[in-house]
Coordinates of N, CA, C and O in Angstrom, one line a residue:
M4 N 64.6 145.1 109.0 CA 65.2 143.8 109.1 C 64.5 142.8 108.2 O 65.2 141.9 107.7
E5 N 63.3 143.0 108.2 CA 62.6 142.2 107.3 C 63.1 142.3 105.8 O 63.1 141.3 105.1
A6 N 63.4 143.5 105.4 CA 63.9 143.7 104.1 C 65.2 143.0 103.9 O 65.5 142.4 102.8
V7 N 66.1 143.0 104.9 CA 67.3 142.3 104.8 C 67.1 140.8 104.7 O 67.7 140.1 103.9
F8 N 66.2 140.4 105.5 CA 65.8 139.0 105.5 C 65.3 138.6 104.1 O 65.6 137.5 103.6
I9 N 64.5 139.4 103.5 CA 63.9 139.1 102.2 C 65.0 139.1 101.2 O 65.0 138.2 100.3
I10 N 65.9 140.1 101.3 CA 67.0 140.1 100.3 C 67.9 138.9 100.4 O 68.3 138.3 99.5
V11 N 68.2 138.5 101.7 CA 69.0 137.3 101.9 C 68.3 136.1 101.4 O 68.9 135.2 100.8
A12 N 67.0 136.0 101.6 CA 66.2 134.8 101.1 C 66.2 134.8 99.6 O 66.3 133.7 99.0
V13 N 66.0 135.9 99.0 CA 66.0 136.0 97.5 C 67.4 135.5 97.0 O 67.5 134.7 96.1
F14 N 68.5 136.2 97.5 CA 69.8 135.8 97.0 C 70.2 134.4 97.4 O 70.8 133.7 96.6
G15 N 69.7 133.9 98.5 CA 70.0 132.6 99.0 C 69.3 131.6 98.1 O 69.9 130.5 97.7
S16 N 68.0 131.9 97.7 CA 67.3 131.0 96.8 C 67.9 131.0 95.4 O 68.0 129.9 94.8
I17 N 68.4 132.2 95.0 CA 69.0 132.2 93.7 C 70.3 131.4 93.7 O 70.6 130.6 92.8
F18 N 71.2 131.8 94.6 CA 72.5 131.1 94.7 C 72.3 129.6 95.1 O 73.1 128.7 94.6
G19 N 71.4 129.3 95.9 CA 71.1 127.9 96.3 C 70.6 127.1 95.0 O 71.0 125.9 94.8
G20 N 69.8 127.7 94.2 CA 69.3 127.1 93.0 C 70.4 126.8 92.0 O 70.5 125.8 91.4
V21 N 71.3 127.9 91.9 CA 72.4 127.8 91.0 C 73.3 126.7 91.5 O 73.8 125.8 90.7
M22 N 73.6 126.7 92.8 CA 74.4 125.6 93.4 C 73.8 124.2 93.2 O 74.5 123.3 92.9
G23 N 72.5 124.1 93.3 CA 71.9 122.8 93.1 C 72.0 122.4 91.7 O 72.2 121.2 91.4
I24 N 71.8 123.4 90.8 CA 72.0 123.0 89.3 C 73.4 122.6 89.0 O 73.6 121.6 88.3
I25 N 74.4 123.3 89.6 CA 75.8 122.9 89.3 C 76.1 121.6 89.9 O 76.7 120.7 89.3
H26 N 75.5 121.3 91.1 CA 75.7 120.0 91.8 C 75.1 118.9 90.9 O 75.8 117.9 90.7
V27 N 73.9 119.1 90.4 CA 73.2 118.0 89.6 C 74.0 117.9 88.3 O 74.2 116.8 87.8
S28 N 74.4 119.0 87.7 CA 75.1 119.0 86.4 C 76.4 118.3 86.6 O 76.8 117.5 85.7
G29 N 77.1 118.5 87.7 CA 78.4 117.9 87.9 C 78.2 116.4 88.1 O 79.0 115.6 87.6
R30 N 77.2 116.0 88.8 CA 76.9 114.6 89.0 C 76.6 113.9 87.6 O 77.1 112.9 87.3
H31 N 75.9 114.6 86.8 CA 75.5 114.1 85.5 C 76.8 114.0 84.6 O 77.0 113.0 83.9
K32 N 77.7 115.0 84.7 CA 78.9 114.9 83.9 C 79.8 113.7 84.4 O 80.4 113.0 83.6
V33 N 79.8 113.5 85.7 CA 80.6 112.4 86.2 C 80.0 111.1 85.7 O 80.7 110.1 85.3
Q34 N 78.7 111.0 85.7 CA 78.0 109.8 85.2 C 78.3 109.6 83.7 O 78.6 108.5 83.3
V35 N 78.3 110.6 82.9 CA 78.5 110.6 81.5 C 80.0 110.1 81.3 O 80.3 109.3 80.4
L36 N 80.9 110.7 82.0 CA 82.3 110.3 81.9 C 82.5 108.8 82.2 O 83.3 108.1 81.6
R37 N 81.8 108.3 83.3 CA 81.9 106.9 83.6 C 81.4 106.0 82.5 O 82.0 105.0 82.2
E38 N 80.3 106.4 81.9 CA 79.7 105.6 80.8 C 80.6 105.6 79.6 O 80.8 104.6 79.0
K39 N 81.2 106.8 79.3 CA 82.1 106.8 78.2 C 83.4 105.9 78.4 O 83.8 105.3 77.5
R40 N 83.9 105.9 79.6 CA 85.0 105.1 80.0 C 84.6 103.6 79.8 O 85.4 102.8 79.2
L41 N 83.5 103.2 80.3 CA 83.0 101.8 80.2 C 82.8 101.4 78.7 O 83.2 100.3 78.3
L42 N 82.3 102.4 78.0 CA 82.0 102.1 76.6 C 83.4 101.9 75.8 O 83.6 101.0 75.0
A43 N 84.3 102.8 76.1 CA 85.7 102.7 75.5 C 86.3 101.4 75.9 O 87.0 100.7 75.1
E44 N 86.2 100.9 77.1 CA 86.8 99.7 77.6 C 86.1 98.5 76.9 O 86.8 97.5 76.5
A45 N 84.8 98.6 76.7 CA 84.1 97.5 76.0 C 84.5 97.4 74.5 O 84.5 96.3 73.9
Q46 N 84.8 98.6 73.9 CA 85.1 98.6 72.5 C 86.6 98.3 72.2 O 87.0 98.0 71.1
R47 N 87.4 98.3 73.3 CA 88.8 98.0 73.1 C 89.0 96.5 72.7 O 88.4 95.7 73.3
P48 N 89.7 96.3 71.6 CA 89.9 94.9 71.2 C 90.5 94.1 72.3 O 91.5 94.5 73.0
L49 N 90.0 92.9 72.4 CA 90.6 92.0 73.4 C 92.0 91.5 72.9 O 92.2 91.3 71.7
P50 N 92.9 91.3 73.8 CA 94.2 90.9 73.4 C 94.0 89.4 72.8 O 93.3 88.6 73.3
L51 N 94.8 89.2 71.7 CA 94.7 87.9 71.1 C 95.3 86.8 72.1 O 96.3 87.1 72.7
P52 N 94.8 85.6 72.1 CA 95.4 84.6 72.9 C 96.8 84.3 72.4 O 97.1 84.4 71.2
A53 N 97.6 83.9 73.3 CA 99.0 83.5 72.9 C 98.9 82.3 72.0 O 98.2 81.4 72.2
P54 N 99.7 82.4 70.9 CA 99.6 81.2 70.0 C 100.2 80.0 70.7 O 101.1 80.0 71.5
A55 N 99.6 78.9 70.3 CA 100.0 77.6 70.8 C 101.4 77.3 70.3 O 101.7 77.6 69.2
P56 N 102.3 76.8 71.2 CA 103.6 76.5 70.7 C 103.6 75.5 69.6 O 102.8 74.5 69.6
A57 N 104.3 75.8 68.5 CA 104.3 74.9 67.4 C 105.0 73.6 67.7 O 105.9 73.5 68.5
D58 N 104.5 72.5 67.2 CA 105.1 71.2 67.4 C 106.4 71.2 66.7 O 106.6 71.4 65.5
P59 N 107.5 71.0 67.5 CA 108.8 71.0 66.9 C 109.1 69.9 65.9 O 110.1 70.0 65.2
N60 N 108.3 68.9 65.9 CA 108.5 67.8 64.9 C 107.5 67.9 63.7 O 107.5 67.0 62.9
A61 N 106.8 69.0 63.7 CA 105.9 69.2 62.5 C 106.7 69.6 61.3 O 107.7 70.3 61.4
A62 N 106.3 69.1 60.1 CA 107.0 69.4 58.9 C 107.3 70.9 58.6 O 108.4 71.2 58.3
P63 N 106.3 71.8 58.9 CA 106.6 73.2 58.6 C 107.7 73.8 59.5 O 108.5 74.5 59.0
V64 N 107.7 73.3 60.7 CA 108.7 73.8 61.7 C 110.1 73.2 61.3 O 111.1 74.0 61.2
L65 N 110.1 72.0 60.9 CA 111.4 71.4 60.5 C 111.9 72.0 59.2 O 113.1 72.2 59.0
A66 N 111.0 72.3 58.3 CA 111.4 72.9 57.0 C 112.0 74.2 57.1 O 113.0 74.5 56.4
L67 N 111.6 75.0 58.1 CA 112.2 76.3 58.3 C 113.7 76.2 58.8 O 114.4 77.1 58.8
R68 N 114.1 75.0 59.3 CA 115.4 74.8 59.8 C 116.4 74.3 58.7 O 117.6 74.2 59.0
L69 N 115.9 74.1 57.5 CA 116.7 73.6 56.4 C 117.5 74.7 55.8 O 117.1 75.8 55.8
P70 N 118.6 74.3 55.1 CA 119.4 75.3 54.3 C 118.6 75.5 53.0 O 117.8 74.7 52.6
E71 N 119.0 76.6 52.3 CA 118.4 76.9 51.0 C 119.2 76.0 50.0 O 120.4 75.8 50.3
P72 N 118.7 75.5 49.0 CA 117.4 75.6 48.4 C 116.4 74.5 48.9 O 115.2 74.5 48.6
Q73 N 116.9 73.7 49.8 CA 116.0 72.6 50.3 C 114.9 73.1 51.1 O 113.8 72.6 51.1
R74 N 115.1 74.3 51.8 CA 114.0 74.9 52.6 C 112.8 75.3 51.6 O 111.7 75.0 51.8
S75 N 113.2 75.9 50.5 CA 112.2 76.3 49.5 C 111.5 75.1 48.9 O 110.3 75.1 48.7
M76 N 112.2 74.0 48.7 CA 111.6 72.8 48.1 C 110.6 72.2 49.1 O 109.5 71.8 48.7
A77 N 111.0 72.1 50.4 CA 110.1 71.5 51.4 C 108.9 72.4 51.6 O 107.8 71.9 51.7
L78 N 109.1 73.7 51.6 CA 107.9 74.6 51.8 C 107.0 74.6 50.6 O 105.7 74.6 50.7
A79 N 107.5 74.5 49.4 CA 106.7 74.4 48.2 C 105.9 73.0 48.2 O 104.7 73.0 47.9
L80 N 106.6 72.0 48.7 CA 105.9 70.7 48.8 C 104.8 70.7 49.8 O 103.7 70.2 49.6
L81 N 105.0 71.4 50.9 CA 104.0 71.6 52.0 C 102.8 72.4 51.4 O 101.6 72.0 51.7
S82 N 103.1 73.4 50.6 CA 102.0 74.2 50.0 C 101.2 73.4 49.1 O 100.0 73.4 49.0
Q83 N 101.9 72.5 48.3 CA 101.2 71.7 47.3 C 100.3 70.7 48.0 O 99.2 70.4 47.6
L84 N 100.8 70.1 49.1 CA 100.0 69.2 49.9 C 98.8 69.9 50.5 O 97.7 69.3 50.6
A85 N 99.0 71.1 51.0 CA 97.9 71.8 51.7 C 96.8 72.3 50.7 O 95.6 72.3 51.0
D86 N 97.3 72.5 49.4 CA 96.3 73.0 48.4 C 95.7 71.8 47.6 O 94.9 72.1 46.7
A87 N 96.0 70.6 47.9 CA 95.5 69.5 47.2 C 94.0 69.4 47.3 O 93.4 69.7 48.4
P88 N 93.3 69.1 46.2 CA 91.8 69.1 46.3 C 91.4 67.9 47.2 O 92.0 66.9 47.4
T89 N 90.2 68.1 47.8 CA 89.7 67.1 48.7 C 88.9 66.1 48.0 O 88.5 65.1 48.6
S90 N 88.7 66.2 46.7 CA 87.8 65.3 45.9 C 88.6 64.2 45.3 O 88.1 63.6 44.4
L91 N 89.8 63.9 45.7 CA 90.6 62.9 45.2 C 90.1 61.5 45.6 O 89.4 61.4 46.6
D92 N 90.5 60.5 44.8 CA 90.1 59.1 45.2 C 90.8 58.7 46.4 O 91.7 59.4 46.9
A93 N 90.4 57.6 47.0 CA 90.9 57.1 48.3 C 92.4 56.9 48.2 O 93.2 57.2 49.2
R94 N 92.9 56.2 47.1 CA 94.3 55.9 47.0 C 95.2 57.2 47.0 O 96.2 57.3 47.7
S95 N 94.8 58.1 46.2 CA 95.6 59.4 46.1 C 95.5 60.2 47.4 O 96.5 60.7 47.9
S96 N 94.3 60.2 48.0 CA 94.2 60.9 49.3 C 95.1 60.3 50.4 O 95.7 61.0 51.1
Y97 N 95.1 59.0 50.4 CA 95.9 58.3 51.4 C 97.4 58.6 51.2 O 98.1 58.9 52.1
L98 N 97.9 58.6 49.9 CA 99.2 58.9 49.6 C 99.6 60.3 50.0 O 100.7 60.5 50.6
L99 N 98.7 61.2 49.8 CA 99.0 62.6 50.1 C 99.0 62.8 51.7 O 99.9 63.5 52.2
R100 N 98.1 62.1 52.4 CA 98.1 62.2 53.8 C 99.4 61.7 54.4 O 100.0 62.2 55.3
Q101 N 99.8 60.5 53.9 CA 101.0 59.9 54.3 C 102.2 60.8 54.0 O 103.1 60.9 54.9
A102 N 102.3 61.4 52.9 CA 103.4 62.3 52.5 C 103.5 63.4 53.5 O 104.5 63.8 53.9
Q103 N 102.3 64.0 53.8 CA 102.3 65.1 54.7 C 102.6 64.8 56.2 O 103.3 65.5 56.9
A104 N 102.0 63.7 56.6 CA 102.1 63.3 58.0 C 103.3 62.5 58.4 O 103.8 62.5 59.5
E105 N 103.8 61.7 57.4 CA 104.9 60.8 57.8 C 106.1 60.9 56.9 O 107.2 61.2 57.4
Y106 N 106.0 60.8 55.6 CA 107.1 60.8 54.7 C 108.0 62.0 54.7 O 109.2 62.0 54.9
L107 N 107.3 63.2 54.6 CA 108.1 64.4 54.6 C 108.7 64.7 56.0 O 109.9 65.0 56.1
P108 N 107.9 64.7 57.1 CA 108.6 65.0 58.4 C 109.7 64.0 58.7 O 110.8 64.4 59.2
E109 N 109.6 62.7 58.4 CA 110.7 61.8 58.6 C 111.9 62.1 57.8 O 113.0 62.0 58.3
T110 N 111.7 62.5 56.6 CA 112.9 62.9 55.8 C 113.6 64.1 56.3 O 114.8 64.1 56.4
L111 N 112.8 65.1 56.7 CA 113.4 66.3 57.3 C 114.1 66.0 58.6 O 115.2 66.5 58.9
R112 N 113.5 65.2 59.5 CA 114.1 64.9 60.8 C 115.4 64.1 60.6 O 116.4 64.4 61.3
A113 N 115.4 63.2 59.6 CA 116.6 62.4 59.4 C 117.8 63.3 59.0 O 118.9 63.1 59.5
Y114 N 117.5 64.3 58.1 CA 118.5 65.2 57.7 C 119.0 66.1 58.9 O 120.2 66.3 59.1
L115 N 118.0 66.7 59.6 CA 118.3 67.6 60.7 C 119.0 67.0 61.9 O 119.7 67.6 62.6
E116 N 118.9 65.7 62.0 CA 119.5 65.0 63.2 C 120.9 64.4 62.8 O 121.5 63.8 63.7
L117 N 121.4 64.7 61.6 CA 122.7 64.3 61.3 C 123.7 65.0 62.2 O 123.7 66.2 62.3
K118 N 124.6 64.2 62.8 CA 125.7 64.8 63.6 C 126.9 64.9 62.7 O 126.9 64.5 61.6
D119 N 127.9 65.6 63.2 CA 129.1 65.9 62.4 C 129.8 64.6 62.0 O 130.2 64.5 60.8
G120 N 129.8 63.6 62.8 CA 130.5 62.3 62.5 C 129.7 61.7 61.3 O 130.4 61.1 60.4
A121 N 128.4 61.7 61.3 CA 127.6 61.1 60.3 C 127.8 61.9 59.0 O 127.9 61.3 57.9
R122 N 127.9 63.2 59.0 CA 128.2 64.0 57.8 C 129.6 63.6 57.2 O 129.7 63.5 56.0
Q123 N 130.5 63.5 58.1 CA 131.9 63.1 57.6 C 131.9 61.8 57.0 O 132.5 61.5 56.0
Q124 N 131.1 60.8 57.6 CA 131.1 59.5 57.0 C 130.4 59.5 55.7 O 130.9 58.8 54.7
L125 N 129.3 60.3 55.5 CA 128.7 60.4 54.2 C 129.6 61.0 53.2 O 129.7 60.6 52.0
N126 N 130.3 62.1 53.6 CA 131.2 62.8 52.7 C 132.4 61.9 52.3 O 132.8 61.9 51.1
A127 N 132.8 61.0 53.2 CA 133.9 60.1 52.9 C 133.4 59.1 51.8 O 134.3 58.6 51.0
Q128 N 132.2 58.8 51.8 CA 131.6 57.8 50.8 C 131.2 58.6 49.5 O 130.7 58.0 48.6
G129 N 131.5 59.9 49.5 CA 131.2 60.6 48.3 C 129.8 61.1 48.2 O 129.3 61.4 47.1
L130 N 129.1 61.1 49.4 CA 127.7 61.5 49.4 C 127.5 62.8 50.2 O 127.9 62.9 51.3
N131 N 127.0 63.8 49.6 CA 126.7 65.1 50.2 C 125.3 65.0 50.9 O 124.3 64.7 50.2
P132 N 125.2 65.3 52.2 CA 123.9 65.2 52.8 C 122.8 66.1 52.2 O 121.7 65.8 52.1
E133 N 123.2 67.3 51.8 CA 122.3 68.2 51.1 C 121.8 67.7 49.8 O 120.6 67.8 49.5
T134 N 122.7 67.0 49.0 CA 122.3 66.4 47.8 C 121.3 65.3 48.0 O 120.3 65.1 47.3
L135 N 121.6 64.5 49.0 CA 120.7 63.4 49.4 C 119.3 63.9 49.8 O 118.3 63.3 49.4
L136 N 119.3 65.0 50.6 CA 118.0 65.5 51.0 C 117.3 66.1 49.8 O 116.1 65.8 49.6
T137 N 118.0 66.7 48.8 CA 117.3 67.2 47.6 C 116.7 66.1 46.8 O 115.6 66.2 46.3
E138 N 117.5 65.0 46.7 CA 116.9 63.8 45.9 C 115.7 63.3 46.6 O 114.7 62.9 45.9
Q139 N 115.7 63.2 47.9 CA 114.6 62.6 48.7 C 113.4 63.5 48.6 O 112.2 63.1 48.4
L140 N 113.6 64.8 48.7 CA 112.5 65.8 48.5 C 111.9 65.7 47.1 O 110.7 65.8 46.9
E141 N 112.8 65.5 46.1 CA 112.3 65.4 44.7 C 111.5 64.1 44.5 O 110.5 64.2 43.8
L142 N 111.9 63.0 45.2 CA 111.1 61.8 45.1 C 109.7 62.0 45.7 O 108.7 61.6 45.1
I143 N 109.6 62.7 46.8 CA 108.3 62.9 47.4 C 107.5 63.8 46.5 O 106.3 63.6 46.3
R144 N 108.1 64.9 46.0 CA 107.4 65.8 45.1 C 106.8 65.1 43.9 O 105.7 65.3 43.5
Q145 N 107.6 64.2 43.3 CA 107.1 63.4 42.1 C 106.0 62.5 42.5 O 105.0 62.4 41.8
G146 N 106.1 61.9 43.7 CA 105.0 61.0 44.1 C 103.7 61.8 44.3 O 102.6 61.4 44.0
V147 N 103.8 63.0 44.9 CA 102.7 63.8 45.2 C 102.1 64.3 43.9 O 100.8 64.3 43.7
E148 N 102.9 64.7 42.9 CA 102.4 65.2 41.6 C 101.7 64.0 40.9 O 100.7 64.2 40.3
D149 N 102.3 62.8 41.0 CA 101.6 61.7 40.3 C 100.3 61.4 40.9 O 99.3 61.1 40.2
A150 N 100.2 61.5 42.3 CA 98.9 61.2 43.0 C 97.9 62.3 42.6 O 96.7 62.0 42.4
L151 N 98.3 63.5 42.4 CA 97.4 64.6 42.1 C 97.0 64.5 40.6 O 95.8 64.8 40.2
R152 N 97.8 63.9 39.8 CA 97.5 63.8 38.3 C 96.6 62.6 38.1 O 95.8 62.6 37.2
L153 N 96.8 61.6 38.9 CA 96.0 60.3 38.7 C 94.7 60.4 39.4 O 94.6 60.9 40.5
D154 N 93.7 60.0 38.7 CA 92.4 59.8 39.3 C 92.0 58.4 39.2 O 91.4 58.0 38.1
H155 N 92.3 57.6 40.1 CA 92.1 56.1 40.0 C 90.7 55.8 39.8 O 90.4 54.8 39.1
V156 N 89.8 56.5 40.5 CA 88.4 56.2 40.4 C 87.9 56.4 38.9 O 87.2 55.6 38.4
A157 N 88.3 57.5 38.4 CA 87.9 57.8 37.0 C 88.5 56.7 36.0 O 87.8 56.3 35.1
A158 N 89.7 56.4 36.2 CA 90.4 55.3 35.4 C 89.6 54.0 35.6 O 89.4 53.3 34.6
D159 N 89.3 53.6 36.8 CA 88.5 52.4 37.0 C 87.1 52.5 36.3 O 86.7 51.5 35.7
R160 N 86.5 53.6 36.3 CA 85.2 53.8 35.7 C 85.3 53.6 34.2 O 84.5 52.9 33.6
V161 N 86.4 54.1 33.6 CA 86.6 54.0 32.1 C 86.8 52.5 31.8 O 86.2 52.0 30.8
L162 N 87.6 51.9 32.6 CA 87.9 50.4 32.3 C 86.6 49.6 32.4 O 86.4 48.7 31.6
T163 N 85.9 49.9 33.5 CA 84.6 49.1 33.7 C 83.6 49.3 32.6 O 83.0 48.4 32.1
Q164 N 83.5 50.6 32.2 CA 82.6 50.9 31.1 C 83.0 50.2 29.8 O 82.2 49.7 29.0
G165 N 84.3 50.2 29.5 CA 84.8 49.5 28.3 C 84.5 48.0 28.4 O 84.1 47.5 27.3
R166 N 84.7 47.4 29.5 CA 84.4 45.9 29.6 C 82.9 45.7 29.4 O 82.5 44.8 28.7
F167 N 82.1 46.6 30.0 CA 80.6 46.5 29.8 C 80.2 46.6 28.3 O 79.5 45.8 27.8
L168 N 80.8 47.6 27.6 CA 80.4 47.8 26.2 C 80.9 46.7 25.4 O 80.2 46.3 24.4
R169 N 82.1 46.1 25.7 CA 82.6 45.0 24.9 C 81.7 43.8 25.0 O 81.4 43.1 24.1
E170 N 81.2 43.5 26.2 CA 80.3 42.4 26.4 C 78.9 42.7 25.8 O 78.3 41.8 25.2
R171 N 78.5 43.9 25.9 CA 77.1 44.2 25.4 C 77.1 44.2 23.9 O 76.1 43.7 23.3
F172 N 78.0 44.8 23.3 CA 78.0 45.0 21.8 C 79.0 44.2 21.1 O 79.4 44.5 20.0
R173 N 79.4 43.1 21.7 CA 80.4 42.2 21.0 C 79.8 41.6 19.8 O 78.7 41.1 19.8
L174 N 80.6 41.6 18.7 CA 80.1 41.0 17.5 C 80.3 39.5 17.6 O 81.3 39.1 18.1
P175 N 79.3 38.8 17.2 CA 79.5 37.3 17.3 C 80.6 36.8 16.4 O 80.8 37.3 15.3
T176 N 81.3 35.8 16.9 CA 82.3 35.2 16.1 C 81.7 34.2 15.2 O 80.5 33.9 15.2
T177 N 82.5 33.5 14.3 CA 81.9 32.6 13.3 C 81.3 31.4 13.9 O 80.3 30.9 13.4
E178 N 81.8 30.9 15.0 CA 81.2 29.8 15.6 C 79.8 30.1 16.3 O 78.9 29.3 16.4
E179 N 79.7 31.4 16.7 CA 78.5 31.8 17.4 C 77.4 32.3 16.4 O 76.3 32.6 16.8
T180 N 77.7 32.5 15.2 CA 76.7 33.0 14.2 C 75.6 32.0 14.0 O 75.8 30.8 13.9
A181 N 74.4 32.5 14.0 CA 73.3 31.7 13.7 C 73.1 31.5 12.2 O 73.6 32.2 11.4
P182 N 72.4 30.4 11.8 CA 72.2 30.2 10.4 C 71.5 31.5 9.8 O 70.7 32.1 10.4
A183 N 71.9 31.8 8.6 CA 71.4 33.0 8.0 C 69.9 32.7 7.6 O 69.5 31.7 7.2
L184 N 69.1 33.7 7.8 CA 67.7 33.6 7.6 C 67.5 33.9 6.1 O 68.0 34.8 5.5
S185 N 66.6 33.1 5.5 CA 66.3 33.3 4.1 C 65.0 34.1 4.0 O 64.1 34.0 4.8
L186 N 64.9 34.9 3.0 CA 63.7 35.7 2.8 C 62.6 34.9 2.0 O 61.5 35.4 1.8
E187 N 63.0 33.7 1.6 CA 62.0 32.9 0.8 C 61.0 32.3 1.8 O 61.4 31.9 2.9
P188 N 59.8 32.1 1.3 CA 58.8 31.5 2.2 C 59.2 30.0 2.4 O 59.8 29.4 1.5
L189 N 58.8 29.5 3.5 CA 59.0 28.1 3.8 C 58.1 27.2 3.0 O 56.9 27.5 2.8
K190 N 58.6 26.1 2.5 CA 57.8 25.2 1.7 C 57.4 24.0 2.6 O 58.2 23.4 3.2
V191 N 56.2 23.8 2.6 CA 55.7 22.7 3.4 C 55.3 21.5 2.6 O 54.8 21.5 1.5

């Protein structure tokens, strides 16, 4: 009996050890799987926040509601305003800001808010609303291009420098000329 007991103890210890190893190994695998899942969740890109609703009165939103070719003209004008250099003088910068914030949106809103009756009234006067819009967009574009082309500060500097140089190096007139100096020695 002792032999049976020894054999059972040997097999029990072998199988028990194997079972212990499997149990520990299984626990380790579960832990590894948990860590992999957490890592994958951490690496998953976060969903982007929902974009803020666009201001329905903003010029870009209004421009998209225009018919062609006025839509292209308005979008090109918006691009030109957005790409304007920041180093402009105060007058040009002010004009560009006003064109972007006020002049262009007001022009687009006025066109888009035309009702059928107003369109008929304009047509009866021989005025096409789309033609009027094109003319107004062209006026704004010309004003923006003029503002971008002009550098008032540089022009003012050139004028100021010219005034300075005229005063500094002005040739004396005949009334202002001093008596001519003689090279002969003075006689006393």
